[in-house]
Amino acid sequence: MISARTRLAVVIGDPVRHSLSPALHNAAYREMGIDWVYVALEVPAGSAGAALAGLAALGIAGCSVTMPHKTAAAEACAVLTPAAAALRSVNTVTVVDGHLEGDSTDGPGFLAALAEAGVVPSGLRVLLCGAGGAARAVADALGRAGADVVVTARRTDAAAETAALAGGSTVPWTDRDSAVSECAVVVNATPIGMGGDGATVVAPGALLPGQIVADLVYHPLDTALLRAARERGAQSVDGLGMLVHQAALQIRRWTGSEAPIAAMRTAARAELTESGRA
Ligand code: NAP
């Protein structure tokens, strides 16, 4: 029951109504038995600074940040974690002693999903497809974890910027299929395959037994790329793990307690199924 004692956490974004974060966080709070509630606030572009400035006064425990506010949030925070500073992007704001601290949990969330699949990226060569916000977060995290990151994207300048975050290299977008054979891990950080259209970011025939193939796309959860990977004897890692773990890291930061991963995963699956996105 929501009462005068209930603590509030929020997500700001626009659009935000499709966000899975309320389902993930509220399931976690229920499972943890804490009197917290998490709501989505639609904040238009240009208003993130004003919204974040109100967090401390309102006593809001934490704020997730999604498009289009991640850069504005980085500018609004007094303190940034090394990842958030490198990316100039914040998805997690915590009020600490009245000031705002910004973090970026997408990259560490991706590493946690890999770890859950038994993958330790240190020393592995990773072909990272895409150079948008998610790819940048993954590149930064993989670089910090000691992976050899090779970025491929259709915009060469964006690919080079993303690779630089990891101290890595690039291959031309047109050469990505031949680059697959030189990599232990392939990551799709583009929307290719979203909506279950059957498209794959690399040719299915380029994938090899023993490789790890991770897709950030989570609707559908089992993309054509992941099916192709398993058919060829590779291990598939779906986008749900990253989604759950980036939220779990927020919860740990705000509450000081470990988040219940299994309950969050169940809630995310249910929400995806209910909204026809599984
Ligand atoms: P973004 O910032 O828009 O970046 C998308 C990237 O994919 C860009 O490099 C873009 O290239 C490229 N791209 C888009 N369509 C393409 C196409 N048809 N062919 C080749 N390249 C294409 O998006 P994002 O936030 O990084 O998200 C990327 C994907 O990751 C989305 O599907 C998103 O849902 C998913 N995601 C998942 C999680 C998770 O927790 N599992 C978290 C974040 C994002 P251009 O710059 O040339 O357009």
Short mmCIF file of C-alpha atoms and ligand atoms in Angstrom, two decimals:
data_model
loop_
_atom_site.label_atom_id
_atom_site.label_comp_id
_atom_site.label_asym_id
_atom_site.label_seq_id
_atom_site.Cartn_x
_atom_site.Cartn_y
_atom_site.Cartn_z
CA MET A 1 0.00 0.00 0.00
CA ILE A 2 1.32 3.43 -0.91
CA SER A 3 1.43 5.58 2.24
CA ALA A 4 3.04 8.77 3.52
CA ARG A 5 6.15 6.70 4.29
CA THR A 6 6.54 5.23 0.79
CA ARG A 7 9.82 6.16 -0.93
CA LEU A 8 9.68 7.23 -4.55
CA ALA A 9 12.02 6.44 -7.45
CA VAL A 10 11.32 7.56 -11.02
CA VAL A 11 12.35 7.33 -14.65
CA ILE A 12 12.35 10.44 -16.84
CA GLY A 13 12.18 10.25 -20.62
CA ASP A 14 10.12 11.11 -23.68
CA PRO A 15 8.58 8.85 -24.82
CA VAL A 16 8.55 6.83 -21.62
CA ARG A 17 5.22 5.00 -21.64
CA HIS A 18 6.72 1.91 -23.32
CA SER A 19 9.46 1.70 -20.64
CA LEU A 20 9.98 -1.67 -18.94
CA SER A 21 11.69 0.01 -15.97
CA PRO A 22 8.55 0.40 -13.78
CA ALA A 23 7.79 -3.34 -14.13
CA LEU A 24 11.41 -4.26 -13.32
CA HIS A 25 11.82 -1.92 -10.35
CA ASN A 26 8.40 -2.45 -8.77
CA ALA A 27 8.80 -6.25 -8.99
CA ALA A 28 12.17 -5.90 -7.28
CA TYR A 29 10.84 -3.66 -4.48
CA ARG A 30 7.96 -6.10 -3.85
CA GLU A 31 10.34 -9.06 -3.69
CA MET A 32 12.71 -7.13 -1.40
CA GLY A 33 9.79 -6.25 0.90
CA ILE A 34 10.64 -2.53 0.90
CA ASP A 35 8.09 0.29 0.92
CA TRP A 36 9.19 1.86 -2.36
CA VAL A 37 7.37 2.67 -5.58
CA TYR A 38 8.77 3.53 -9.03
CA VAL A 39 6.89 5.63 -11.61
CA ALA A 40 7.54 6.87 -15.15
CA LEU A 41 7.50 10.64 -15.69
CA GLU A 42 7.21 11.99 -19.21
CA VAL A 43 9.62 14.93 -19.29
CA PRO A 44 9.95 16.73 -22.64
CA ALA A 45 13.32 17.44 -24.27
CA GLY A 46 14.88 20.54 -22.75
CA SER A 47 13.28 20.04 -19.32
CA ALA A 48 15.61 17.41 -17.83
CA GLY A 49 17.66 19.99 -15.92
CA ALA A 50 14.57 21.41 -14.22
CA ALA A 51 13.23 17.93 -13.46
CA LEU A 52 16.52 16.75 -11.95
CA ALA A 53 16.93 19.95 -9.95
CA GLY A 54 13.72 19.02 -8.12
CA LEU A 55 14.82 15.53 -7.05
CA ALA A 56 16.54 16.52 -3.82
CA ALA A 57 13.77 18.89 -2.70
CA LEU A 58 11.13 16.23 -3.35
CA GLY A 59 13.10 13.58 -1.49
CA ILE A 60 13.10 11.27 -4.51
CA ALA A 61 15.49 8.39 -3.83
CA GLY A 62 16.74 7.83 -7.35
CA CYS A 63 16.05 8.65 -10.98
CA SER A 64 16.59 6.54 -14.08
CA VAL A 65 17.21 8.56 -17.22
CA THR A 66 16.32 7.52 -20.74
CA MET A 67 16.16 9.19 -24.16
CA PRO A 68 16.47 12.08 -24.88
CA HIS A 69 17.91 13.17 -21.51
CA LYS A 70 21.10 11.15 -20.96
CA THR A 71 23.50 13.93 -22.02
CA ALA A 72 21.57 16.65 -20.17
CA ALA A 73 21.63 14.45 -17.06
CA ALA A 74 25.41 14.15 -17.28
CA GLU A 75 25.60 17.95 -17.38
CA ALA A 76 23.26 18.28 -14.37
CA CYS A 77 25.23 15.98 -12.08
CA ALA A 78 27.89 17.33 -9.72
CA VAL A 79 29.73 14.00 -9.62
CA LEU A 80 30.06 11.39 -12.38
CA THR A 81 31.40 7.84 -12.26
CA PRO A 82 34.34 7.22 -14.65
CA ALA A 83 32.03 5.44 -17.13
CA ALA A 84 29.46 8.27 -17.10
CA ALA A 85 32.23 10.85 -17.53
CA ALA A 86 33.81 8.96 -20.44
CA LEU A 87 30.45 8.51 -22.16
CA ARG A 88 29.10 11.98 -21.24
CA SER A 89 25.89 10.06 -20.63
CA VAL A 90 23.96 9.24 -17.45
CA ASN A 91 21.16 6.68 -17.01
CA THR A 92 21.19 6.67 -13.20
CA VAL A 93 20.97 9.69 -10.91
CA THR A 94 21.33 9.35 -7.15
CA VAL A 95 20.77 12.14 -4.65
CA VAL A 96 23.69 12.09 -2.19
CA ASP A 97 23.77 14.74 0.56
CA GLY A 98 21.67 17.06 -1.59
CA HIS A 99 23.79 16.84 -4.73
CA LEU A 100 23.35 14.67 -7.82
CA GLU A 101 25.65 11.77 -8.69
CA GLY A 102 25.46 10.31 -12.20
CA ASP A 103 26.28 6.79 -13.33
CA SER A 104 25.90 4.76 -16.50
CA THR A 105 24.85 1.19 -15.66
CA ASP A 106 24.23 -0.11 -19.21
CA GLY A 107 27.84 -1.21 -19.78
CA PRO A 108 28.27 -2.89 -16.37
CA GLY A 109 24.80 -4.42 -16.90
CA PHE A 110 26.03 -5.95 -20.16
CA LEU A 111 29.15 -7.32 -18.44
CA ALA A 112 26.95 -8.84 -15.71
CA ALA A 113 24.82 -10.53 -18.39
CA LEU A 114 27.98 -11.97 -19.98
CA ALA A 115 29.21 -13.14 -16.58
CA GLU A 116 25.87 -14.88 -15.98
CA ALA A 117 26.47 -16.74 -19.26
CA GLY A 118 29.93 -17.75 -18.01
CA VAL A 119 31.80 -15.34 -20.30
CA VAL A 120 34.87 -13.45 -19.01
CA PRO A 121 35.74 -10.83 -21.66
CA SER A 122 39.33 -10.16 -20.56
CA GLY A 123 41.64 -10.95 -23.49
CA LEU A 124 38.79 -11.84 -25.86
CA ARG A 125 38.41 -10.16 -29.24
CA VAL A 126 34.88 -8.76 -29.56
CA LEU A 127 33.20 -7.61 -32.77
CA LEU A 128 30.84 -4.83 -31.65
CA CYS A 129 28.25 -3.93 -34.30
CA GLY A 130 26.82 -0.42 -33.96
CA ALA A 131 28.04 2.90 -32.61
CA GLY A 132 25.02 4.44 -30.89
CA GLY A 133 24.38 5.03 -27.19
CA ALA A 134 24.19 1.34 -26.23
CA ALA A 135 27.27 0.42 -28.28
CA ARG A 136 29.26 3.21 -26.64
CA ALA A 137 28.32 2.00 -23.16
CA VAL A 138 29.22 -1.60 -24.07
CA ALA A 139 32.53 -0.52 -25.67
CA ASP A 140 33.51 1.44 -22.57
CA ALA A 141 32.70 -1.48 -20.26
CA LEU A 142 34.40 -4.09 -22.47
CA GLY A 143 37.50 -1.90 -22.68
CA ARG A 144 37.63 -1.56 -18.88
CA ALA A 145 37.20 -5.36 -18.64
CA GLY A 146 40.26 -5.94 -20.84
CA ALA A 147 38.59 -7.06 -24.07
CA ASP A 148 40.06 -6.31 -27.51
CA VAL A 149 37.14 -4.41 -29.05
CA VAL A 150 36.65 -4.15 -32.83
CA VAL A 151 33.82 -1.80 -33.80
CA THR A 152 31.91 -1.88 -37.06
CA ALA A 153 29.20 0.65 -37.93
CA ARG A 154 27.86 2.25 -41.07
CA ARG A 155 29.12 5.69 -39.96
CA THR A 156 32.92 5.48 -39.85
CA ASP A 157 33.36 8.53 -37.59
CA ALA A 158 30.95 7.12 -35.00
CA ALA A 159 32.67 3.72 -35.19
CA ALA A 160 36.07 5.34 -34.54
CA GLU A 161 34.71 7.32 -31.55
CA THR A 162 33.16 4.18 -30.09
CA ALA A 163 36.33 2.14 -30.59
CA ALA A 164 38.37 4.89 -28.92
CA LEU A 165 36.32 4.44 -25.73
CA ALA A 166 37.70 0.89 -25.50
CA GLY A 167 41.18 1.59 -26.90
CA GLY A 168 40.04 -0.66 -29.75
CA SER A 169 39.97 -0.65 -33.54
CA THR A 170 37.42 -0.56 -36.36
CA VAL A 171 36.58 -2.57 -39.45
CA PRO A 172 34.52 -1.19 -42.33
CA TRP A 173 30.81 -2.00 -42.17
CA THR A 174 31.08 -3.76 -45.53
CA ASP A 175 33.79 -6.10 -44.13
CA ARG A 176 31.94 -7.13 -40.96
CA ASP A 177 31.10 -10.67 -42.08
CA SER A 178 34.75 -11.53 -42.73
CA ALA A 179 35.73 -9.96 -39.38
CA VAL A 180 33.45 -12.42 -37.51
CA SER A 181 35.87 -15.34 -37.89
CA GLU A 182 38.62 -13.43 -36.07
CA CYS A 183 36.47 -12.74 -33.00
CA ALA A 184 35.44 -14.85 -30.00
CA VAL A 185 32.41 -12.68 -29.27
CA VAL A 186 29.95 -10.92 -31.59
CA VAL A 187 27.63 -8.24 -30.17
CA ASN A 188 24.67 -6.69 -31.97
CA ALA A 189 24.20 -3.16 -30.62
CA THR A 190 22.04 -2.02 -33.54
CA PRO A 191 18.25 -2.36 -33.77
CA ILE A 192 18.68 -4.87 -36.65
CA GLY A 193 16.35 -7.82 -35.95
CA MET A 194 14.00 -5.77 -33.77
CA GLY A 195 10.34 -6.64 -34.20
CA GLY A 196 11.22 -10.16 -35.32
CA ASP A 197 11.75 -9.26 -38.98
CA GLY A 198 14.34 -12.03 -39.38
CA ALA A 199 17.20 -9.65 -40.24
CA THR A 200 20.66 -10.36 -38.81
CA VAL A 201 23.48 -7.86 -38.32
CA VAL A 202 26.02 -10.33 -39.75
CA ALA A 203 25.39 -13.14 -42.22
CA PRO A 204 24.30 -16.28 -40.32
CA GLY A 205 26.83 -18.30 -42.31
CA ALA A 206 29.70 -16.21 -40.89
CA LEU A 207 29.06 -17.44 -37.32
CA LEU A 208 31.23 -20.27 -35.96
CA PRO A 209 30.89 -22.99 -33.31
CA GLY A 210 32.14 -21.94 -29.88
CA GLN A 211 31.60 -18.22 -30.44
CA ILE A 212 29.53 -16.11 -28.06
CA VAL A 213 26.81 -14.10 -29.83
CA ALA A 214 25.06 -11.43 -27.77
CA ASP A 215 22.09 -9.41 -28.99
CA LEU A 216 21.06 -6.20 -27.21
CA VAL A 217 17.68 -6.32 -28.95
CA TYR A 218 15.07 -7.67 -26.52
CA HIS A 219 11.94 -7.71 -28.61
CA PRO A 220 11.82 -10.41 -29.61
CA LEU A 221 14.06 -12.00 -27.01
CA ASP A 222 15.07 -14.80 -29.35
CA THR A 223 16.19 -12.91 -32.44
CA ALA A 224 17.10 -14.43 -35.80
CA LEU A 225 20.75 -13.70 -34.99
CA LEU A 226 20.59 -15.71 -31.75
CA ARG A 227 18.78 -18.60 -33.44
CA ALA A 228 21.40 -18.63 -36.20
CA ALA A 229 24.16 -18.61 -33.58
CA ARG A 230 22.78 -21.69 -31.79
CA GLU A 231 22.18 -23.50 -35.09
CA ARG A 232 25.90 -23.08 -35.80
CA GLY A 233 27.06 -24.26 -32.39
CA ALA A 234 27.66 -20.80 -30.91
CA GLN A 235 26.35 -19.68 -27.51
CA SER A 236 23.58 -17.07 -27.52
CA VAL A 237 23.09 -14.30 -24.95
CA ASP A 238 19.82 -12.37 -25.22
CA GLY A 239 19.11 -8.72 -24.39
CA LEU A 240 17.10 -9.43 -21.24
CA GLY A 241 20.18 -9.95 -19.07
CA MET A 242 21.56 -6.47 -19.77
CA LEU A 243 18.14 -4.91 -19.24
CA VAL A 244 17.69 -6.62 -15.87
CA HIS A 245 21.24 -6.08 -14.63
CA GLN A 246 21.41 -2.37 -15.47
CA ALA A 247 18.26 -1.90 -13.36
CA ALA A 248 19.65 -4.17 -10.61
CA LEU A 249 22.73 -1.96 -10.38
CA GLN A 250 20.49 1.10 -9.95
CA ILE A 251 18.58 -0.62 -7.17
CA ARG A 252 21.79 -1.58 -5.37
CA ARG A 253 22.99 2.00 -5.63
CA TRP A 254 19.77 3.50 -4.29
CA THR A 255 18.83 0.97 -1.60
CA GLY A 256 22.23 -0.43 -0.62
CA SER A 257 20.81 -3.96 -1.04
CA GLU A 258 21.23 -6.61 -3.72
CA ALA A 259 18.38 -6.73 -6.24
CA PRO A 260 16.38 -9.94 -6.82
CA ILE A 261 17.49 -10.82 -10.36
CA ALA A 262 15.15 -13.79 -10.85
CA ALA A 263 12.03 -11.84 -9.86
CA MET A 264 13.04 -8.97 -12.13
CA ARG A 265 13.64 -11.31 -15.04
CA THR A 266 10.20 -12.88 -14.56
CA ALA A 267 8.56 -9.43 -14.42
CA ALA A 268 10.35 -8.26 -17.57
CA ARG A 269 9.35 -11.40 -19.47
CA ALA A 270 5.72 -10.99 -18.35
CA GLU A 271 5.69 -7.33 -19.40
CA LEU A 272 7.21 -8.15 -22.80
CA THR A 273 4.65 -10.91 -23.35
CA GLU A 274 1.74 -8.72 -22.22
CA SER A 275 2.77 -5.91 -24.55
CA GLY A 276 3.21 -8.37 -27.44
CA ARG A 277 6.95 -7.76 -27.58
CA ALA A 278 8.30 -11.14 -26.36
P1 NAP B 1 21.03 4.33 -31.21
O1 NAP B 1 21.74 5.24 -30.28
O2 NAP B 1 19.97 4.85 -32.12
O3 NAP B 1 22.17 3.59 -32.11
C1 NAP B 1 21.83 2.63 -33.06
C2 NAP B 1 23.07 2.18 -33.80
O4 NAP B 1 22.66 1.18 -34.76
C3 NAP B 1 23.76 3.28 -34.61
O5 NAP B 1 25.12 2.96 -34.76
C4 NAP B 1 23.02 3.17 -35.96
O6 NAP B 1 23.75 3.66 -37.04
C5 NAP B 1 22.91 1.67 -36.07
N1 NAP B 1 21.86 1.25 -36.97
C6 NAP B 1 20.52 1.50 -36.83
N2 NAP B 1 19.85 0.93 -37.84
C7 NAP B 1 20.77 0.33 -38.64
C8 NAP B 1 20.70 -0.40 -39.86
N3 NAP B 1 19.54 -0.67 -40.46
N4 NAP B 1 21.87 -0.82 -40.42
C9 NAP B 1 23.04 -0.58 -39.82
N5 NAP B 1 23.18 0.11 -38.67
C10 NAP B 1 22.04 0.55 -38.07
O7 NAP B 1 20.33 3.13 -30.41
P2 NAP B 1 20.85 2.46 -29.05
O8 NAP B 1 20.24 3.15 -27.89
O9 NAP B 1 22.33 2.34 -29.13
O10 NAP B 1 20.15 1.03 -29.12
C11 NAP B 1 20.56 0.04 -30.05
C12 NAP B 1 19.77 -1.25 -29.79
O11 NAP B 1 20.09 -1.76 -28.51
C13 NAP B 1 18.24 -1.05 -29.79
O12 NAP B 1 17.64 -2.17 -30.38
C14 NAP B 1 17.89 -1.00 -28.32
O13 NAP B 1 16.57 -1.45 -28.05
C15 NAP B 1 18.91 -1.98 -27.75
N6 NAP B 1 19.24 -1.70 -26.34
C16 NAP B 1 19.10 -2.75 -25.46
C17 NAP B 1 19.44 -2.56 -24.15
C18 NAP B 1 19.30 -3.72 -23.21
O14 NAP B 1 19.33 -3.50 -21.98
N7 NAP B 1 19.18 -4.95 -23.70
C19 NAP B 1 19.91 -1.32 -23.70
C20 NAP B 1 20.04 -0.27 -24.62
C21 NAP B 1 19.68 -0.49 -25.95
P3 NAP B 1 23.53 5.21 -37.54
O15 NAP B 1 24.19 6.05 -36.50
O16 NAP B 1 24.19 5.21 -38.85
O17 NAP B 1 22.04 5.42 -37.60
#
